[in-house]
Coordinates of C-alpha atoms in Angstrom, one line a residue:
M41 CA 18.0 -33.7 43.5
K42 CA 16.6 -30.0 42.8
R43 CA 15.4 -30.3 39.1
I44 CA 16.4 -27.7 36.7
H45 CA 13.8 -26.2 34.5
T46 CA 15.1 -25.3 31.2
L47 CA 13.0 -23.0 28.4
K48 CA 12.8 -23.9 25.1
V49 CA 13.2 -20.3 22.8
I50 CA 11.8 -20.5 19.3
D51 CA 13.6 -17.3 17.3
L52 CA 10.9 -15.7 15.4
T53 CA 12.9 -12.9 13.9
R54 CA 13.0 -12.2 10.6
P55 CA 16.1 -11.0 8.3
I56 CA 16.0 -7.1 7.8
D57 CA 15.8 -7.6 3.7
G58 CA 13.6 -6.6 1.1
F59 CA 11.2 -9.5 2.0
L60 CA 10.2 -8.0 5.0
D61 CA 6.4 -7.9 5.5
I62 CA 5.1 -4.3 5.7
Y63 CA 1.8 -4.0 7.1
H64 CA -1.1 -2.4 4.9
S65 CA -4.9 -3.0 4.6
K66 CA -7.8 -1.6 2.4
D67 CA -6.9 2.1 3.5
Y68 CA -3.3 1.9 5.0
S69 CA -0.2 0.9 4.4
D70 CA 3.3 1.1 6.8
P71 CA 6.0 3.3 4.8
P72 CA 8.2 1.4 2.8
F73 CA 11.1 -0.6 3.6
R74 CA 14.7 0.7 2.4
C75 CA 18.2 0.0 2.7
S76 CA 21.0 2.3 1.5
E77 CA 25.0 2.4 1.8
W78 CA 26.0 5.1 4.1
C79 CA 29.6 4.7 4.0
S80 CA 31.5 2.1 2.8
V81 CA 34.8 0.4 3.4
E82 CA 36.6 2.1 0.8
E83 CA 35.8 5.5 2.3
Q84 CA 35.9 4.9 6.1
G85 CA 37.4 2.0 7.0
F86 CA 33.8 0.8 7.7
R87 CA 30.5 -0.1 6.1
V88 CA 27.6 1.6 7.5
S89 CA 23.9 1.2 6.2
R90 CA 21.0 3.3 6.4
L91 CA 17.9 2.0 7.1
E92 CA 14.1 3.4 6.6
L93 CA 11.1 1.5 8.0
G94 CA 8.1 2.0 9.8
T95 CA 7.6 0.4 13.4
Q96 CA 5.7 -2.4 11.9
T97 CA 8.1 -3.6 9.7
G98 CA 8.8 -7.2 9.9
T99 CA 9.3 -9.1 13.3
H100 CA 7.8 -6.8 16.2
I101 CA 5.7 -6.3 19.4
D102 CA 2.6 -4.3 19.9
A103 CA 2.5 -2.3 23.2
P104 CA -0.7 -0.9 24.2
A105 CA 0.7 2.6 23.0
H106 CA -0.3 1.2 19.5
F107 CA -3.6 1.0 19.9
T108 CA -4.8 3.8 22.2
S109 CA -2.9 7.3 22.9
D110 CA -2.3 6.8 26.5
G111 CA -1.6 3.3 26.2
A112 CA 1.9 2.3 28.0
T113 CA 5.0 2.0 25.7
L114 CA 7.4 -0.8 25.6
E115 CA 10.1 1.0 27.5
S116 CA 7.5 1.2 30.4
L117 CA 6.2 -2.4 30.3

């Protein structure tokens, strides 16, 4: 009988809300997270929100390009 291997997935995704961690240090801070209404159900028949955030906001993966100018980007990995 062949063994079936299963993977356990742990979802680390954080909700996109006002409680997202914003990276900051003594000399630097990523842009603040902002979410505003772009259009409403009443206006367009659907709701769309505008998001403004830095690429290091919340759950993310760092590619080598984050630390070196000639490093690989996520889409190339």
